[in-house]
Coordinates of C-alpha atoms and ligand atoms in Angstrom, one line a residue:
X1 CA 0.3 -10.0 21.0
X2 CA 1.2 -12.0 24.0
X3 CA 1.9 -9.7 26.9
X4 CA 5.0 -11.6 28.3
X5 CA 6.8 -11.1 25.4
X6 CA 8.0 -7.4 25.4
X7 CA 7.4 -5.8 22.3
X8 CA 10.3 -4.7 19.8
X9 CA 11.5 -1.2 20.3
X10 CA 13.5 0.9 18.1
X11 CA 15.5 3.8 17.6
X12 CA 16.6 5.8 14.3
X13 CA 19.3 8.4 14.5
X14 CA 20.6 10.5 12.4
X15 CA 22.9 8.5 9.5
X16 CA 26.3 9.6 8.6
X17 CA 25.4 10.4 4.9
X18 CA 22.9 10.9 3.2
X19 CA 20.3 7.9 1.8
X20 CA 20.6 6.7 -1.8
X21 CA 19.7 3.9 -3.6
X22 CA 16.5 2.2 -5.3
X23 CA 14.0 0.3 -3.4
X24 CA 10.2 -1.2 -4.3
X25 CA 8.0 -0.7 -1.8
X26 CA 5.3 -3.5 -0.7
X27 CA 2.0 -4.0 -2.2
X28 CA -0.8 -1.5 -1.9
X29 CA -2.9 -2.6 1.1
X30 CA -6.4 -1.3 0.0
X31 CA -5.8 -3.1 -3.4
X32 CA -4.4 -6.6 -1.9
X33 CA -7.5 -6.6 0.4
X34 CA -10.3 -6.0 -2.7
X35 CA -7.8 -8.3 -4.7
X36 CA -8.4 -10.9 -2.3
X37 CA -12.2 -10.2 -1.5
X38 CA -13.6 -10.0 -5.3
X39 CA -11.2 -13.4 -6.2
X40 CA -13.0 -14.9 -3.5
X41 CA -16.2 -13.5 -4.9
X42 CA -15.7 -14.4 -8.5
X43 CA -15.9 -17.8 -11.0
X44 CA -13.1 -19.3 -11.6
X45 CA -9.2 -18.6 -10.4
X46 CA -7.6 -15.3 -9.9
X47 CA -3.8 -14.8 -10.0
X48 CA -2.2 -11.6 -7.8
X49 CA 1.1 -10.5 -8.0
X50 CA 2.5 -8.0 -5.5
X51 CA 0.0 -8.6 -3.3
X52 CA 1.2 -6.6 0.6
X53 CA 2.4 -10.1 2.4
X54 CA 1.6 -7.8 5.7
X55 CA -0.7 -8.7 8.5
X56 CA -3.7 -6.9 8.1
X57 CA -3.8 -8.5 4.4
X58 CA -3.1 -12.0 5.9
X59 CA -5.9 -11.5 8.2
X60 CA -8.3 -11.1 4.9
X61 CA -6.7 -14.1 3.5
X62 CA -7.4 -16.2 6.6
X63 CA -11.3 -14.9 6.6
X64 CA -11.7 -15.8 2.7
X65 CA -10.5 -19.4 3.5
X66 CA -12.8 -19.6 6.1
X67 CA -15.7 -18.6 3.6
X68 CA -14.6 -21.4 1.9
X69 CA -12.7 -19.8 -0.7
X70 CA -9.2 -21.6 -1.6
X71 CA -6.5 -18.9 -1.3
X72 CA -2.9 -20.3 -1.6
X73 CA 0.0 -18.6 -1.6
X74 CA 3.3 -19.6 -4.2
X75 CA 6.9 -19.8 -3.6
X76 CA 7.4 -16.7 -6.1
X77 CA 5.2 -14.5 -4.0
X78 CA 2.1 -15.2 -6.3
X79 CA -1.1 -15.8 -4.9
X80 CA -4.0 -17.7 -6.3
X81 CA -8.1 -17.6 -4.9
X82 CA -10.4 -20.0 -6.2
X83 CA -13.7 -18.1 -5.8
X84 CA -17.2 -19.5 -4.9
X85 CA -18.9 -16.8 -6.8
X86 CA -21.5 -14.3 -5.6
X87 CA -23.8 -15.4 -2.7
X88 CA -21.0 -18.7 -2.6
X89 CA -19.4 -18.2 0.4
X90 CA -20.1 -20.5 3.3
X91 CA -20.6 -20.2 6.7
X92 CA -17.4 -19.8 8.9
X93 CA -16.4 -22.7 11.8
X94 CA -15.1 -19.5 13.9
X95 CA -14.5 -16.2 15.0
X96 CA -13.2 -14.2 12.2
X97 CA -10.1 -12.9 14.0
X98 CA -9.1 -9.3 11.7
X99 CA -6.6 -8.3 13.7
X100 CA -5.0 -4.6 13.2
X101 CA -7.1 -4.3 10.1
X102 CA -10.6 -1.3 10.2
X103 CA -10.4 -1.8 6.0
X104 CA -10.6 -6.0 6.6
X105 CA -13.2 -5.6 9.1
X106 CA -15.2 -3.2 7.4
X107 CA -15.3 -4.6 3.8
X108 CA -16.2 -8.0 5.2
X109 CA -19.1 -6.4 7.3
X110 CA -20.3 -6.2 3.7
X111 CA -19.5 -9.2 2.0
X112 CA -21.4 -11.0 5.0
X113 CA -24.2 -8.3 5.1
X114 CA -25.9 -10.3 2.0
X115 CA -25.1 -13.9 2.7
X116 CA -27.5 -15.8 4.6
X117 CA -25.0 -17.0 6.7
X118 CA -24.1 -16.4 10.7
X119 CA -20.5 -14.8 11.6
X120 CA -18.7 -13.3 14.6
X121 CA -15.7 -10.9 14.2
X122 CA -13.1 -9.7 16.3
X123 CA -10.4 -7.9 16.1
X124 CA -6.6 -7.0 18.8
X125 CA -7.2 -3.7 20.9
X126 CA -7.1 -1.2 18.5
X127 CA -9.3 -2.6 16.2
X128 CA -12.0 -3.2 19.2
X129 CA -11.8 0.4 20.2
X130 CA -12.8 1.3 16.5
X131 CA -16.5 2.9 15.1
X132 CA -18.7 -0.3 13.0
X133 CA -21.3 1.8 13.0
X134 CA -20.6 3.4 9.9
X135 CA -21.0 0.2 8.5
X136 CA -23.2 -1.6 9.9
X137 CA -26.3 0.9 10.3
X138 CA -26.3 1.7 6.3
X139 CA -25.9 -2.6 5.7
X140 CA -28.7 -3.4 8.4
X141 CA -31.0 -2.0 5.3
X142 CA -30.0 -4.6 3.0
X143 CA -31.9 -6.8 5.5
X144 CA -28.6 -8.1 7.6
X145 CA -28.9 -8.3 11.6
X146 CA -25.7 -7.0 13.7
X147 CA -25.3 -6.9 17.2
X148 CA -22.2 -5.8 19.1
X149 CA -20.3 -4.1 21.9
X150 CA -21.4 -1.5 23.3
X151 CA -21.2 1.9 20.6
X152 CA -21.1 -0.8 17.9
X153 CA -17.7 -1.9 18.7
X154 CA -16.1 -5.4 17.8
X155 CA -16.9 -8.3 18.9
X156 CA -19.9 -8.1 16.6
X157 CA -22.2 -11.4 15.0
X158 CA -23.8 -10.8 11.6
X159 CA -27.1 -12.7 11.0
X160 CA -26.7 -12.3 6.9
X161 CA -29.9 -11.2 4.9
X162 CA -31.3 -14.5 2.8
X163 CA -32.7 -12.2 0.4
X164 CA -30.6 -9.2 0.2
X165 CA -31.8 -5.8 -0.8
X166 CA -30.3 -3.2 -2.9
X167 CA -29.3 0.0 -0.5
X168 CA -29.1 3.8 -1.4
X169 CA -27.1 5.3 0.9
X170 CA -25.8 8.8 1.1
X171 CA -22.1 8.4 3.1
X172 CA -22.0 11.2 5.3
X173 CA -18.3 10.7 6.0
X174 CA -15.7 10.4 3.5
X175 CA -15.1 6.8 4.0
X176 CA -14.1 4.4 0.9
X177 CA -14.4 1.2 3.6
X178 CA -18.0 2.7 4.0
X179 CA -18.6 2.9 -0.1
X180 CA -17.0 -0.2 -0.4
X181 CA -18.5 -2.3 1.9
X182 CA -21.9 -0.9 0.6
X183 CA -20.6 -1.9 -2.8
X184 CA -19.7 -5.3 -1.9
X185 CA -23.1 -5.9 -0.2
X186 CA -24.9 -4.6 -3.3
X187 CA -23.1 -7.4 -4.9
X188 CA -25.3 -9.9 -3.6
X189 CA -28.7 -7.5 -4.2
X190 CA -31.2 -7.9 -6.5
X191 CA -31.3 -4.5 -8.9
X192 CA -29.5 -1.5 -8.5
X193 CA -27.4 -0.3 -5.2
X194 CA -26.6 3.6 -5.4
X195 CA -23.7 4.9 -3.3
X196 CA -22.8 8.6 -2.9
X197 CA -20.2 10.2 -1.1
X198 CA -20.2 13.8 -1.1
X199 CA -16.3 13.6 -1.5
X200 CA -14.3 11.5 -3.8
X201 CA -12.4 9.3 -1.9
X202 CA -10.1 6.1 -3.4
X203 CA -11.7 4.5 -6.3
X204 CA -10.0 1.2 -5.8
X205 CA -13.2 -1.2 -5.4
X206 CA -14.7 0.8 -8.5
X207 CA -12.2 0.4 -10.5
X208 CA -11.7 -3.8 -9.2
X209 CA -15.5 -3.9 -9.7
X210 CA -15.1 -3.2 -13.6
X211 CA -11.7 -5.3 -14.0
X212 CA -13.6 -8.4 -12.7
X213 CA -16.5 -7.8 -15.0
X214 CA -19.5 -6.5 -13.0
X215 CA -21.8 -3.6 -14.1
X216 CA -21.3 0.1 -12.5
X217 CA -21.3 3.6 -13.1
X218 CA -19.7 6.5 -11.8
X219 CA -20.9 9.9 -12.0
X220 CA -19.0 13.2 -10.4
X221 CA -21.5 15.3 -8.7
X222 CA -19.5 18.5 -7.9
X223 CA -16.5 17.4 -5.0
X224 CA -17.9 13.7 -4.8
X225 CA -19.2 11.2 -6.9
X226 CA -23.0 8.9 -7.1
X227 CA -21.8 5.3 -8.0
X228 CA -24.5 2.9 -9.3
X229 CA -24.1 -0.9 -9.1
X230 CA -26.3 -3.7 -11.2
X231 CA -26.1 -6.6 -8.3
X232 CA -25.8 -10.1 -8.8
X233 CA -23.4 -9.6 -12.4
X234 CA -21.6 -12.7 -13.1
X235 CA -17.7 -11.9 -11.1
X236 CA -15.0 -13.4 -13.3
X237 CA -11.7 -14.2 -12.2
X238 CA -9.1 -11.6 -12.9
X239 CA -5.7 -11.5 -12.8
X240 CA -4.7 -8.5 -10.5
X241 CA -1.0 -6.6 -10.6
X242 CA -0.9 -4.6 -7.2
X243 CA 1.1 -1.8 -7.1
X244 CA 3.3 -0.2 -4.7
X245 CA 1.7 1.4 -2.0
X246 CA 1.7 5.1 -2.2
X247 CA 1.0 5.2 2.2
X248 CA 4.3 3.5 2.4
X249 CA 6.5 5.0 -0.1
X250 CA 5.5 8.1 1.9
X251 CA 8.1 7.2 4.5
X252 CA 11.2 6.5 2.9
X253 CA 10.0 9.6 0.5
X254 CA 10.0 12.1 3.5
X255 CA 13.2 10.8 4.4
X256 CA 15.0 11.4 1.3
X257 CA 13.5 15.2 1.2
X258 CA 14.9 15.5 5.1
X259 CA 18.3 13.7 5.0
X260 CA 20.6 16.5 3.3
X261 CA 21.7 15.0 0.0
X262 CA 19.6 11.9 -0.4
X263 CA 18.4 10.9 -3.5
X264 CA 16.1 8.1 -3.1
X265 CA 14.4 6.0 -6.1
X266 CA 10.8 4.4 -5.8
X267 CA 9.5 2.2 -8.6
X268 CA 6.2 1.0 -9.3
X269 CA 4.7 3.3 -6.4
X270 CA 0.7 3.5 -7.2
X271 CA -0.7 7.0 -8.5
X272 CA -4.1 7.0 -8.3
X273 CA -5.2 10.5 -8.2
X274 CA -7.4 10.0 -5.1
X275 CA -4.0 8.9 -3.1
X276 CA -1.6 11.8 -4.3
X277 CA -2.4 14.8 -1.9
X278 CA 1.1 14.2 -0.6
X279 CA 2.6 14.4 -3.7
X280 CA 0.2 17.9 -4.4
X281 CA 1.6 19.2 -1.2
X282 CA 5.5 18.2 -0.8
X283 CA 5.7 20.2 -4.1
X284 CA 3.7 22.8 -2.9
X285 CA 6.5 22.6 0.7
X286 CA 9.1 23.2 -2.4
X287 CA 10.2 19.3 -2.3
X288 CA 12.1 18.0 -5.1
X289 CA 10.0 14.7 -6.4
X290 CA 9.8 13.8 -9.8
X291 CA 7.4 10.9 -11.6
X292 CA 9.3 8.9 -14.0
X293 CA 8.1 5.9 -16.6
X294 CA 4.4 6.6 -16.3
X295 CA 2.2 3.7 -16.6
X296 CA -1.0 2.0 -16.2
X297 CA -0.6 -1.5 -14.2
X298 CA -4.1 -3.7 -13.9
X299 CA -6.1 -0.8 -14.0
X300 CA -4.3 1.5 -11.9
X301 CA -1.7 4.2 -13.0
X302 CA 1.6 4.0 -11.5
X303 CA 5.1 5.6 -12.0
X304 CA 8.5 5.8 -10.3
X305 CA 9.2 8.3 -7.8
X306 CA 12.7 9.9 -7.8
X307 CA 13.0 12.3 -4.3
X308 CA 15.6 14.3 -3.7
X309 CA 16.9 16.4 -0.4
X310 CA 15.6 19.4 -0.6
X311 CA 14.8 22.6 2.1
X312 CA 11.4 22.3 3.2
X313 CA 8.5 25.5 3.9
X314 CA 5.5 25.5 5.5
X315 CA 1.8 25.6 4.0
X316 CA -1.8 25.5 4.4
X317 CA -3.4 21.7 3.5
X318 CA -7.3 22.4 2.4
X319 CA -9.6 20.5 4.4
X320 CA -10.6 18.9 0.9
X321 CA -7.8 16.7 0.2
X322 CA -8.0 15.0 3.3
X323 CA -9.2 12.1 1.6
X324 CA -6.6 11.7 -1.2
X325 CA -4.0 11.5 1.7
X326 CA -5.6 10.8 4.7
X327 CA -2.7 8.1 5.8
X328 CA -0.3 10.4 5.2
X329 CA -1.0 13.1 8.1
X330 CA 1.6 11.8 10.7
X331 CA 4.7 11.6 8.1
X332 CA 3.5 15.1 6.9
X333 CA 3.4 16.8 9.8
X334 CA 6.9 15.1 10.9
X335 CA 8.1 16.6 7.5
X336 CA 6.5 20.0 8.8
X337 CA 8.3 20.1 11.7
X338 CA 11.9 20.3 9.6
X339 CA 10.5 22.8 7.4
X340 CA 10.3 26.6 7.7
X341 CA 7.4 28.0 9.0
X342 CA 3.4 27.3 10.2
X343 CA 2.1 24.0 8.3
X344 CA -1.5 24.1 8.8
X345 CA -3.2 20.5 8.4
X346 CA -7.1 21.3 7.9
X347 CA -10.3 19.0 8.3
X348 CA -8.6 15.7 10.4
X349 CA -11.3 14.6 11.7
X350 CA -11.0 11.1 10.6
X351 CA -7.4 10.7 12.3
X352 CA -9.8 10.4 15.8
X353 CA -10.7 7.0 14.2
X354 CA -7.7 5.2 12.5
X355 CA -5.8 2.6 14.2
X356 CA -5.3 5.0 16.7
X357 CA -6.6 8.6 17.6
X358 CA -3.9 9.8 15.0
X359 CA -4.7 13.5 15.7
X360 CA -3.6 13.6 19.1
X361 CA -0.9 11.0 18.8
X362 CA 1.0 12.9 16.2
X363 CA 1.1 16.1 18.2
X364 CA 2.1 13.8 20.9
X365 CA 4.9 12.2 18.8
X366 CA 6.4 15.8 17.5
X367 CA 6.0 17.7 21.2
X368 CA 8.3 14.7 22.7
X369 CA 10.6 15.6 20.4
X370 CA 10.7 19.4 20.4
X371 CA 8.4 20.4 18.0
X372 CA 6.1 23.4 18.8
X373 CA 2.4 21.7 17.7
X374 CA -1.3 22.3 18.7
X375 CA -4.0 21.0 17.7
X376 CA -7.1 23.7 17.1
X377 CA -10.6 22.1 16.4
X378 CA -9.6 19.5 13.4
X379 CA -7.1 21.5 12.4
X380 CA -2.8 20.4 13.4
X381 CA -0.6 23.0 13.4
X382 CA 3.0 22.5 13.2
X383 CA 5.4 25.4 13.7
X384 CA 8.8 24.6 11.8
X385 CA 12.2 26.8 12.2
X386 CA 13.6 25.2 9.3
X387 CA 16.3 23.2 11.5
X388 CA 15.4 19.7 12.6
X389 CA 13.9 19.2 15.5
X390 CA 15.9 18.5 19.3
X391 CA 14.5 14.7 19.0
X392 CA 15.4 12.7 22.2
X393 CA 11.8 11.5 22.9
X394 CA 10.5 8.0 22.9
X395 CA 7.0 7.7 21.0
X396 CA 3.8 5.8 22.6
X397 CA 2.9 4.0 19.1
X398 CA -0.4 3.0 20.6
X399 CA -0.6 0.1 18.3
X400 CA -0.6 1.9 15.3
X401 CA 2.4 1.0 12.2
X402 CA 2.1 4.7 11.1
X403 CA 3.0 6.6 14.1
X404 CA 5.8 4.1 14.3
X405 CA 7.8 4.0 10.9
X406 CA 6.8 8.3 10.8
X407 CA 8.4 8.8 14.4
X408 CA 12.0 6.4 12.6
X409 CA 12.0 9.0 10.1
X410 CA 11.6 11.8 12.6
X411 CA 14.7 10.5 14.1
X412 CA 16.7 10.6 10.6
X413 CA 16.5 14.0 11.0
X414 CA 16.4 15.5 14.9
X415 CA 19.8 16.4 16.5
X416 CA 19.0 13.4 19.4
X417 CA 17.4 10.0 18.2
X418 CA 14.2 9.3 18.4
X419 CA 12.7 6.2 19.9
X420 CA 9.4 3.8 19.6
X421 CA 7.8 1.9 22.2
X422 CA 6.4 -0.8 19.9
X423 CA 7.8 -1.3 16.8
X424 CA 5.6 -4.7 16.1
X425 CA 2.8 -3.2 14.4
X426 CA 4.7 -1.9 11.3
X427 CA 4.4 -5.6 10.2
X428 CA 0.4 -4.9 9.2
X429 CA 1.4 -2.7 6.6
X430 CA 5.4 -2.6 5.7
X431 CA 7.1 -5.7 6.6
X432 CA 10.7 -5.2 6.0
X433 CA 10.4 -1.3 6.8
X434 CA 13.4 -1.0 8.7
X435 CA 15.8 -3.1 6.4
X436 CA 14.7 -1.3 3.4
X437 CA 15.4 2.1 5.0
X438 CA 19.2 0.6 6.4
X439 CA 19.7 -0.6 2.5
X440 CA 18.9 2.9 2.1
X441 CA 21.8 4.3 4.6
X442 CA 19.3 5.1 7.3
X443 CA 20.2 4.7 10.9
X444 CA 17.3 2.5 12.5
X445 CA 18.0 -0.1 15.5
X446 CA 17.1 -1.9 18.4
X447 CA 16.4 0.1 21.2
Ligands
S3P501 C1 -8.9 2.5 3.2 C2 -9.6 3.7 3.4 C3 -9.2 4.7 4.4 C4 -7.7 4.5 4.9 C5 -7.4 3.1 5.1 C6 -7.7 2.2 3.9 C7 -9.4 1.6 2.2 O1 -10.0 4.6 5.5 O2 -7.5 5.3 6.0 O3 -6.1 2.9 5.5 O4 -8.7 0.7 1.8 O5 -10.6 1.7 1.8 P1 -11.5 5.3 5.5 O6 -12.2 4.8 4.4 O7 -12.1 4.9 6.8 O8 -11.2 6.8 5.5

């Protein structure tokens, strides 16, 4: 972002009445990026509807076309990508420039990990600050060469292997960019690539993977899984339907349960069981949700959420669904602060590394406002009196969209509004955020 221009700040206050009314949510952002990825991988031309038109997605489209890849985008939102097929990509002109975007970045470590070719990526401020390591240590054994910043940070170049080799590789994080980009190196590998993560996390590049014809197997090995992957299968183009991201219909969700009376409809929201640890623990808070019209959509199940206002207690999140919800800490613990009682948020030690250090952001974001929080070891604590919060603070963002549209909803509720200091970044992930949530009746302005 250019540093003259100042960025857009908002404010959400409390609305008159409560919020009502049906509203889609954009495109799941782990599925546009692997819908973009394999169709770039793949023979022959692959049609995506719904794909998220957010930045961090755009940034993948932009580094596919620079692969060579033809990715085009029609007036009815449809996107097409002509792919090159597997080990068909070609070496980019330029920087690869991935913005906001740690899944972007991390998959495409992969992809480029087994093609002989020579890239550089970047990425804005956040994205630099981010861990590659994770990546790129488990990809150097497929015979790939990476050099970067300091602590592996981005800038980095990638010398691609010519002759890629299969890796086994025990993730000792739960990290689906880690298994995927190991899966979409493995692509490119002679014989068989075996990923295990000692804790299931989103299945999304598995379950691509199969739609687009390749060869894998999953087996569940007591909390995680051992996937195996034949490499070099023949990709074939496959139309993908993406559905609505279940990260973003978080917000507007925790809105509804907040704003006394609401009753808030979500259509086509994505239920994957490895995204829906919110949805385990709003009802466990005593939330009044219900899944309507459930379907399967391109290979993923989805539903429509109907939310309801509803009085809100505290509980103890297991460290082991961390992974099915791992987004959704922030707008959980703003939820938390409105409800009654101690919410205990176990295991986040991930949040250190998202587009931000989310941990100690969000305790930041709820103690501006009021809200009795600490943080002990990985654990967040948020102690809730079951009356909304003073509010009144402004929120340092620090480039990330989720502290952003989860401090607007904090706002819907406190007694004061609430205020961000950078509004720009909820583009990456939910353009249209704060017009979906006024067609809703929320209160959410300039500042
Ligand atoms: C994502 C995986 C998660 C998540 C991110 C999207 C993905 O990151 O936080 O927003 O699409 O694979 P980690 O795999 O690093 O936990």
């Amino acid at each position: 972002m250019d540093a003259a221009i100042s960025p857009p700040r908002l404010l959400s206050r409390r609305p008159p009445g409560p919020l009502s009314g049906t509203v889609r949510v954009p495109g799941d952002k782990s599925i546009s990026h692997r819908a973009l990825m394999f169709g770039a991988l793949a023979v022959g031309e692959t049609r995506i509807s719904g794909l998220l038109d957010g930045e961090d997605v755009r940034r993948t489209a932009a580094a596919m076309r620079a692969l060579g890849a033809e990715v085009t985008e029609a007036a009815d939102g449809t996107w097409r990508v002509a792919g090159r097929g597997i080990g068909g990509l070609l070496e980019p002109e330029d920087v690869l420039d991935m913005g906001n975007s740690g899944t972007a970045a991390r998959l495409l470590c992969g992809i480029l990990a087994s093609h002989p070719l020579f890239a550089v990526m970047t990425g804005d401020a956040s994205l630099r600050r981010r861990p590659m390591r994770r990546v790129t240590d488990p990809l150097a054994a497929s015979g790939a060469r990476f050099t970067s910043r300091e602590g592996g940070r981005l800038p980095l170049a990638v010398e691609g292997a010519r002759l890629a080799l299969p890796i086994e590789y025990r993730v000792p994080v739960p990290s689906a960019q880690v298994k995927s980009a190991l899966l979409l190196a493995g692509l490119n590998a002679a014989g068989l690539t075996r990923v295990e993560e000692p804790e299931a996390t989103r299945d999304h590049s598995e379950n691509m993977l199969r739609h687009f014809g390749a060869e894998l197997s999953v087996e569940v090995a007591g909390a995680g899984r051992v996937i195996l992957l034949r490499g070099q299968p023949e990709l074939r183009a496959a139309d993908v339907t993406v559905p609505g991201d279940p990260s973003s219909a978080a917000f507007p969700m925790i809105a509804a349960c907040l704003v006394p009376g609401s009753s808030v409809v979500l259509p086509g929201v994505g239920l994957n069981p490895l995204r829906c640890g919110l949805l385990a623990t709003l009802d466990e808070m005593g939330a009044s949700l219900r899944i309507e019209n459930r379907r399967s959509e391109g290979g993923e199940p989805v539903g429509d959420l109907r939310v309801d206002a509803a009085a809100l207690r505290g509980v103890d999140v297991p460290p082991d669904r961390a992974p099915s919800m791992i987004d959704e800490y922030p707008v959980l613990a703003v939820a938390a602060s409105c409800a009654s009682g101690t919410t205990r948020m176990r295991g986040l030690r991930e949040l250190r590394v998202k587009e931000s250090d989310r941990l100690s952001a969000t305790a930041a974001l709820l103690a501006a406002n009021g809200v009795s929080v600490a943080i002990e070891g990985d654990d967040l604590l948020v102690h809730g009196s079951g009356r909304p919060p003073a509010g009144g603070g402004v929120v340092e963002t620090h480039m990330d969209h989720r502290l952003a549209m989860s401090a607007l909803v904090l706002g819907l509720a406190t007694e004061a509004p609430v205020r961000v200091d950078d509004a720009g970044f909820i583009d990456t992930s939910f353009p249209g955020f704060a017009d979906l949530m006024r067609s809703l009746g929320a209160a959410i302005e300039p500042a």
